[in-house]
Coordinates of C-alpha atoms in Angstrom, one line a residue:
Chain A
E647 CA 92.2 125.4 116.5
L648 CA 95.6 126.6 115.7
K649 CA 95.9 127.5 111.9
V650 CA 98.9 128.5 110.0
E651 CA 98.8 130.3 106.6
Q652 CA 101.7 130.7 104.5
N653 CA 102.1 132.6 101.2
P654 CA 103.1 132.5 98.5
L655 CA 102.8 128.7 98.0
F656 CA 105.1 128.9 94.9
L657 CA 107.9 131.3 94.3
S658 CA 110.1 131.5 91.3
M659 CA 112.9 134.0 91.6
Q660 CA 116.0 135.0 89.7
E661 CA 119.3 134.9 91.3
G662 CA 120.3 138.1 93.0
K663 CA 116.8 139.2 93.8
N664 CA 115.1 139.7 97.1
Y665 CA 111.8 138.3 98.3
T666 CA 109.7 137.7 101.4
I667 CA 107.6 134.7 102.5
Y668 CA 104.8 135.5 104.9
C669 CA 103.4 133.3 107.7
N670 CA 100.2 134.2 109.6
Y671 CA 98.9 132.2 112.5
S672 CA 95.5 132.2 114.2
T673 CA 96.1 132.1 118.0
T674 CA 98.8 133.0 120.4
S675 CA 101.7 130.6 120.3
D676 CA 104.7 129.6 122.3
R677 CA 107.2 129.5 119.5
L678 CA 107.5 130.0 115.7
Y679 CA 109.8 128.0 113.5
W680 CA 111.1 128.1 110.0
Y681 CA 112.1 124.8 108.4
R682 CA 113.7 124.0 105.1
Q683 CA 113.0 120.8 103.2
D684 CA 114.9 119.6 100.1
P685 CA 113.2 117.1 97.7
G686 CA 113.1 113.6 99.2
K687 CA 114.7 114.8 102.5
S688 CA 113.6 115.5 106.0
L689 CA 113.0 118.9 107.6
E690 CA 115.9 121.0 108.6
S691 CA 115.4 123.6 111.3
L692 CA 116.4 127.1 110.2
F693 CA 115.1 129.5 112.9
V694 CA 113.3 129.5 116.2
L695 CA 111.6 132.8 117.1
L696 CA 110.4 133.1 120.7
S697 CA 109.3 136.7 121.3
N698 CA 107.8 139.7 119.8
G699 CA 110.2 141.6 117.6
A700 CA 112.6 138.7 117.4
V701 CA 114.9 138.8 114.4
K702 CA 117.3 136.1 113.4
Q703 CA 119.7 135.9 110.4
E704 CA 121.7 133.2 108.8
G705 CA 123.4 133.9 105.6
R706 CA 120.9 135.2 103.0
L707 CA 117.9 134.4 105.2
M708 CA 116.4 136.6 107.8
A709 CA 113.3 135.7 109.9
S710 CA 111.3 138.0 112.1
L711 CA 108.3 137.7 114.3
D712 CA 105.5 140.2 115.2
T713 CA 103.3 138.4 117.8
K714 CA 100.8 141.2 117.9
A715 CA 100.0 140.9 114.2
R716 CA 100.6 137.1 114.5
L717 CA 102.9 137.3 111.5
S718 CA 106.3 136.0 110.7
T719 CA 108.4 136.8 107.7
L720 CA 111.3 135.0 106.0
H721 CA 113.3 137.4 103.9
I722 CA 115.6 136.2 101.2
T723 CA 118.4 138.5 100.2
A724 CA 120.2 138.2 96.8
A725 CA 118.9 134.7 96.2
V726 CA 121.2 131.9 95.0
H727 CA 120.4 128.6 93.4
D728 CA 121.3 126.7 96.5
L729 CA 118.3 128.2 98.3
S730 CA 115.9 126.3 96.1
A731 CA 113.8 124.2 98.5
T732 CA 110.5 124.2 100.2
Y733 CA 110.2 126.4 103.3
F734 CA 107.7 125.8 106.1
C735 CA 106.7 127.9 109.0
A736 CA 105.4 126.2 112.0
V737 CA 103.8 127.2 115.2
D738 CA 104.1 125.3 118.5
K739 CA 101.8 125.2 121.4
V740 CA 103.2 122.7 123.9
N741 CA 103.6 119.4 122.2
D742 CA 101.5 120.4 119.2
M743 CA 103.2 121.9 116.2
R744 CA 101.2 122.9 113.2
F745 CA 102.7 123.7 109.8
G746 CA 101.9 126.1 107.1
A747 CA 101.4 124.7 103.6
G748 CA 105.0 125.4 102.6
T749 CA 106.5 127.7 100.0
R750 CA 108.2 126.0 97.1
L751 CA 111.0 128.3 96.1
T752 CA 112.9 128.0 92.9
V753 CA 115.8 130.2 92.2
K754 CA 116.7 130.5 88.5
P755 CA 120.0 131.7 87.1
Chain B
D56 CA 124.5 108.2 115.7
T57 CA 121.1 109.1 114.3
A58 CA 119.0 111.1 116.7
V59 CA 115.5 110.0 115.4
S60 CA 115.6 106.9 113.3
Q61 CA 112.7 105.4 111.3
T62 CA 112.4 102.1 109.6
P63 CA 111.8 101.3 106.9
K64 CA 112.7 104.2 104.7
Y65 CA 110.6 102.9 101.8
L66 CA 107.5 100.7 102.0
V67 CA 105.5 99.5 99.0
T68 CA 102.5 97.3 99.7
Q69 CA 99.2 96.3 98.4
M70 CA 95.8 97.6 99.4
G71 CA 94.3 95.8 102.3
N72 CA 97.6 94.8 103.9
D73 CA 98.7 95.7 107.4
K74 CA 102.0 97.3 108.0
S75 CA 104.1 99.0 110.7
I76 CA 106.6 101.8 110.8
K77 CA 109.0 102.0 113.6
C78 CA 110.6 105.1 115.2
E79 CA 113.3 105.4 117.9
Q80 CA 114.9 108.4 119.4
N81 CA 118.1 108.5 121.4
L82 CA 117.8 112.1 122.6
G83 CA 116.1 111.3 125.9
H84 CA 113.1 113.4 124.7
D85 CA 109.8 113.0 126.5
T86 CA 107.5 113.7 123.6
M87 CA 107.2 111.9 120.2
Y88 CA 105.1 112.6 117.2
W89 CA 103.9 111.2 113.9
Y90 CA 103.3 113.5 111.0
K91 CA 101.9 112.7 107.5
Q92 CA 103.2 114.6 104.5
D93 CA 101.0 114.2 101.4
S94 CA 101.8 114.5 97.8
K95 CA 101.2 118.3 97.9
K96 CA 103.7 118.6 100.7
F97 CA 101.1 119.4 103.4
L98 CA 102.4 118.3 106.8
K99 CA 99.7 117.2 109.2
I100 CA 100.1 116.1 112.8
M101 CA 98.6 112.7 113.5
F102 CA 99.6 111.7 117.0
S103 CA 101.7 112.9 119.8
Y104 CA 102.8 110.9 122.9
N105 CA 104.3 112.3 126.1
N106 CA 106.1 109.7 128.2
K107 CA 104.2 106.9 126.6
E108 CA 100.8 108.6 127.0
L109 CA 98.7 109.7 124.1
I110 CA 98.1 113.5 124.2
I111 CA 97.1 114.3 120.6
N112 CA 95.0 112.2 118.4
E113 CA 93.9 114.2 115.3
T114 CA 91.1 113.0 113.2
V115 CA 92.9 110.0 111.9
P116 CA 91.1 106.8 110.8
N117 CA 90.9 104.1 113.4
R118 CA 93.0 101.9 111.0
F119 CA 96.0 103.9 112.3
S120 CA 97.2 102.8 115.8
P121 CA 100.3 104.3 117.4
K122 CA 102.1 102.3 120.1
S123 CA 104.7 103.6 122.5
P124 CA 106.3 100.7 124.4
D125 CA 108.7 103.2 126.1
K126 CA 109.4 106.9 125.8
A127 CA 112.2 106.3 123.2
H128 CA 109.9 104.4 120.8
L129 CA 106.8 105.3 118.9
N130 CA 105.6 102.9 116.3
L131 CA 102.8 103.3 113.8
H132 CA 100.6 100.4 112.8
I133 CA 98.3 100.7 109.9
N134 CA 95.5 98.2 109.1
S135 CA 93.8 97.6 105.8
L136 CA 95.9 100.0 103.9
E137 CA 94.2 102.2 101.3
L138 CA 95.5 104.1 98.3
G139 CA 95.0 107.4 100.1
D140 CA 97.4 106.3 102.8
S141 CA 100.3 106.7 100.4
A142 CA 102.4 109.5 101.8
V143 CA 105.7 110.2 103.6
Y144 CA 105.4 109.7 107.4
F145 CA 107.7 111.5 109.6
C146 CA 108.5 110.7 113.2
A147 CA 109.7 113.6 115.5
S148 CA 110.6 114.2 119.1
S149 CA 110.9 117.2 121.4
Q150 CA 111.6 118.1 125.0
P151 CA 110.0 120.8 127.1
G152 CA 112.4 123.7 127.6
V153 CA 114.4 122.7 124.5
Y154 CA 113.3 124.5 121.4
G155 CA 112.7 122.6 118.2
Y156 CA 111.6 119.3 117.1
T157 CA 114.0 116.7 115.7
F158 CA 112.6 114.9 112.7
G159 CA 113.4 111.4 111.4
S160 CA 114.3 110.9 107.8
G161 CA 110.8 109.8 106.8
T162 CA 109.2 106.7 105.6
R163 CA 107.7 106.8 102.0
L164 CA 104.7 104.6 102.0
T165 CA 103.3 103.6 98.6
V166 CA 100.0 101.6 98.5
V167 CA 99.3 99.9 95.2

């Protein structure tokens, strides 16, 4: 069974600091995703990572994928309050997407 | 035009009742899903349908029955509602060769 582990589950950061969220998964996968969810809202797709060594960046967020280690990271650079949300990684094996538990990120001034 | 639309957005009902949540997608996707998000934010797949055919049925109580009248619709019917069914239910769709799932806005079900 495909399992996805994410850590940390809770992250409180100060503005301007850097941090990394980790996502491990148990079996080979077709694709790895990062989603953002704001309170009371749906899931917003941030990144899709397709191959080993893939790196994608959008603003202060950068995601990478190491398929050999079955590890993806989401790096936050110089955090700002607007990044406060819950971040999920998810792994997709043809019509079957499994999510990590989510990282609840709070960025404090 | 909403790509994946769910109705209702909120649903408050008493234990023991039967209720349905509807989902429609206008993206032409072949595959649709139901996910449950509990109070701790855990997202768990419940069902997936490909072209009206059930392909994933996780260990979900028999009280939950999905119905797909056509590939654009996937409804979720829940019988004999229990307190533990309170959650946010998300519908989603995807298409082979197109990366990413498109999620609906969610239905917050509260059983009292």
